[in-house]
CSV table of C-alpha atoms in Angstrom, one decimal:
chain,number,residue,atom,x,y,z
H,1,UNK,CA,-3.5,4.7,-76.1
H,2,UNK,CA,-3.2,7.8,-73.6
H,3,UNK,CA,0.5,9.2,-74.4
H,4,UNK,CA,-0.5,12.1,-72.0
H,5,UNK,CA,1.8,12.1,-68.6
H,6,UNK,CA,-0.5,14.9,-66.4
H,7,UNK,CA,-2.5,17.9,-66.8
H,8,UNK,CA,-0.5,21.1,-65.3
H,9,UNK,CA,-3.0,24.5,-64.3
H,10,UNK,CA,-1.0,27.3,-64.6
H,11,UNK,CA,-2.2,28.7,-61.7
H,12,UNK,CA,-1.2,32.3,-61.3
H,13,UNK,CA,-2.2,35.2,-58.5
H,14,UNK,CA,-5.0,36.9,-60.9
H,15,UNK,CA,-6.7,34.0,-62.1
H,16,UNK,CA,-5.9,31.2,-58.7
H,17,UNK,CA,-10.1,30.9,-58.1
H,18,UNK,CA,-10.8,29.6,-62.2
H,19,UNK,CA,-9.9,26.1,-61.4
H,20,UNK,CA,-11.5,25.7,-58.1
H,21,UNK,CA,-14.4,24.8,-60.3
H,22,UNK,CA,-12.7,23.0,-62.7
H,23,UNK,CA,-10.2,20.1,-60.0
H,24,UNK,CA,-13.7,19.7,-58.3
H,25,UNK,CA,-15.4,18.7,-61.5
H,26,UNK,CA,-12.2,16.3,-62.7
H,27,UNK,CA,-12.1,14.7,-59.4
H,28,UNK,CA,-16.0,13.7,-59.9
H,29,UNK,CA,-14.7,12.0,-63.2
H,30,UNK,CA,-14.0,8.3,-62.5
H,31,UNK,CA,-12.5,7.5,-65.9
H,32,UNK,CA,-10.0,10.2,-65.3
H,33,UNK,CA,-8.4,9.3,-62.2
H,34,UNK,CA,-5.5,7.9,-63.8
H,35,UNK,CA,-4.3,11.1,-65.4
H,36,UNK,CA,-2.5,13.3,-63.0
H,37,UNK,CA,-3.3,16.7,-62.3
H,38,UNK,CA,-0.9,19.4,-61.0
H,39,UNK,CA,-1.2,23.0,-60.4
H,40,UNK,CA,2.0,25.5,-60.6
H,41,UNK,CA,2.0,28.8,-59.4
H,42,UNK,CA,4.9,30.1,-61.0
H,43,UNK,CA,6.4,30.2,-64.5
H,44,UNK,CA,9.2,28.2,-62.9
H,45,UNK,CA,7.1,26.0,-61.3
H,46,UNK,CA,5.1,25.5,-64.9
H,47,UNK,CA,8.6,24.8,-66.6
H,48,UNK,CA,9.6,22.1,-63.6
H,49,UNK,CA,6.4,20.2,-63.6
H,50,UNK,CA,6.1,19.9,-67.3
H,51,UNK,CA,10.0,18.6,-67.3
H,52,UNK,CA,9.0,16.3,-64.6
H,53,UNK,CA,6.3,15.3,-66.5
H,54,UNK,CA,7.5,14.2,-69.6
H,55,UNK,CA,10.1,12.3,-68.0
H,56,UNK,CA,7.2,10.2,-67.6
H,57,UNK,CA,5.7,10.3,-70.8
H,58,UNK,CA,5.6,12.2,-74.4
H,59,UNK,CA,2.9,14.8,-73.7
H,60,UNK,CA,1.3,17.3,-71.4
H,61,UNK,CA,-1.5,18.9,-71.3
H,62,UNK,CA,-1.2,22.7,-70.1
H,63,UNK,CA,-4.4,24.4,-69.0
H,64,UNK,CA,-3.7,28.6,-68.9
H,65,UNK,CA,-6.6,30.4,-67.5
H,66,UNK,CA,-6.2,34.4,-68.2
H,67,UNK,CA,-8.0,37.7,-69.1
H,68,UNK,CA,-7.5,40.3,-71.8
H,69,UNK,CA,-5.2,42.6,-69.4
H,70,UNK,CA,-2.7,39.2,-69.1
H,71,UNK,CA,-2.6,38.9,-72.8
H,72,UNK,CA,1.2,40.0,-73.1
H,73,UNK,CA,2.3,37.9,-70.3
H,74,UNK,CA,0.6,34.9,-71.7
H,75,UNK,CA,1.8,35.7,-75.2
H,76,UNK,CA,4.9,35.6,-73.9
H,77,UNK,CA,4.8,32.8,-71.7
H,78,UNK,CA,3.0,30.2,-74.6
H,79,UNK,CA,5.9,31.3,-77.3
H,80,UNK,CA,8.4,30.4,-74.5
H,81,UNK,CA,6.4,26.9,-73.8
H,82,UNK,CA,6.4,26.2,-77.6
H,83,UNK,CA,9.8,27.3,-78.3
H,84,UNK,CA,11.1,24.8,-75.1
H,85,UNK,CA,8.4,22.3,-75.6
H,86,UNK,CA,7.2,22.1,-78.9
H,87,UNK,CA,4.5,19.6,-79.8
H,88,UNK,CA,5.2,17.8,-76.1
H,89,UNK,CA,3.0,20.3,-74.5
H,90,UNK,CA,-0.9,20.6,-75.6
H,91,UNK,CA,-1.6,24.3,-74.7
H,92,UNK,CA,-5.8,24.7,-73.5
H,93,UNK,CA,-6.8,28.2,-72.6
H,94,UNK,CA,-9.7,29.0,-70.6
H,95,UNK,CA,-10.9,32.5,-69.1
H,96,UNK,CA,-12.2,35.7,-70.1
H,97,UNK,CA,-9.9,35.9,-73.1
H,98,UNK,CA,-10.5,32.7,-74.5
H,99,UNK,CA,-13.6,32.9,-74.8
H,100,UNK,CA,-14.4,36.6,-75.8
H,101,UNK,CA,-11.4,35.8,-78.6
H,102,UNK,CA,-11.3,31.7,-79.4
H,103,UNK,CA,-9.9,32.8,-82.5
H,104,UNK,CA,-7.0,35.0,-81.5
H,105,UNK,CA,-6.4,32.6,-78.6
H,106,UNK,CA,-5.5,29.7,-80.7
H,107,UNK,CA,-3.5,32.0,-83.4
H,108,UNK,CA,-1.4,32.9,-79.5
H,109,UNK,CA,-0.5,29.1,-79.7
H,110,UNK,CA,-2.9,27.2,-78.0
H,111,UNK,CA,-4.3,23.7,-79.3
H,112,UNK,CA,-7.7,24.5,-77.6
H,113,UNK,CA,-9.5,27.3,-76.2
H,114,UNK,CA,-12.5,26.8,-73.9
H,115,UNK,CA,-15.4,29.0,-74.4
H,116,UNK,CA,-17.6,29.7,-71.0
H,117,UNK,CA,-17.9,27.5,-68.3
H,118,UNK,CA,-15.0,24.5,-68.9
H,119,UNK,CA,-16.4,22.0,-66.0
H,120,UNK,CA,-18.5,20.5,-68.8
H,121,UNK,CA,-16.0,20.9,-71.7
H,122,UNK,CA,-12.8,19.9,-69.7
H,123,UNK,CA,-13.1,16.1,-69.0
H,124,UNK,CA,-14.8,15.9,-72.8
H,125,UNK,CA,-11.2,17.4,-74.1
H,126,UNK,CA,-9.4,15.6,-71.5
H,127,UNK,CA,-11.1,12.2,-72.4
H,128,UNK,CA,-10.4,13.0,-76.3
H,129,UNK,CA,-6.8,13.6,-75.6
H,130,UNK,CA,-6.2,10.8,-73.7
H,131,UNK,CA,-8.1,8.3,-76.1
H,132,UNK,CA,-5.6,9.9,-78.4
């Protein structure tokens, strides 16, 4: 049973054109037209929609695109996520960083880190998560 309300893009100034790709791959994805997707493009904005979000159900599914020069701002930001959120937000990272350093990207906090291109890999992980 899907427990997962949305997915949320983080979707900052350096890194606004990664899920361009991505939203026009989900929206080919019949089977996933249930699960909403939202984009924030703020930390504020990320906090909001994931409060909004669980009001609706347990989980959410976070998607943080960034590149190696971000690192400290994402560090911080996923420690603030866990700390608020805990285990009602799944953290996927995408991007340069994630996939030049899977490992260290998942020791940051995430549940998932994409490696390449993630039009292919997203709705797999997306259709995993929500079969639960």
């Amino acid at each position: 049973m899907n427990d997962f309300a949305a997915l949320i893009c983080y979707y900052s100034r350096p890194n606004r054109y990664s899920f361009h790709a991505l939203l026009g791959a989900l929206d080919m994805q019949e089977d996933l037209a249930a699960l909403p997707v939202r984009v924030a493009d703020s930390e504020d904005a990320l906090e909001t929609g994931i409060d909004a979000a669980l009001g609706k159900q347990p989980r959410v599914v976070v998607a943080i695109s960034f590149a190696t020069p971000q690192i400290r701002e994402i560090d911080s930001l996923v420690k603030r996520l866990c700390e608020r959120f805990g285990e009602s937000v799944f953290l996927l990272a995408g991007g340069p960083h994630a996939t030049a350093d899977p490992a260290g990207t998942l020791r940051m906090g995430f549940g998932a880190a994409i490696r390449g291109e993630g039009e292919e890999t997203l709705p797999e992980l997306l259709r995993t998560l929500v079969a639960g």
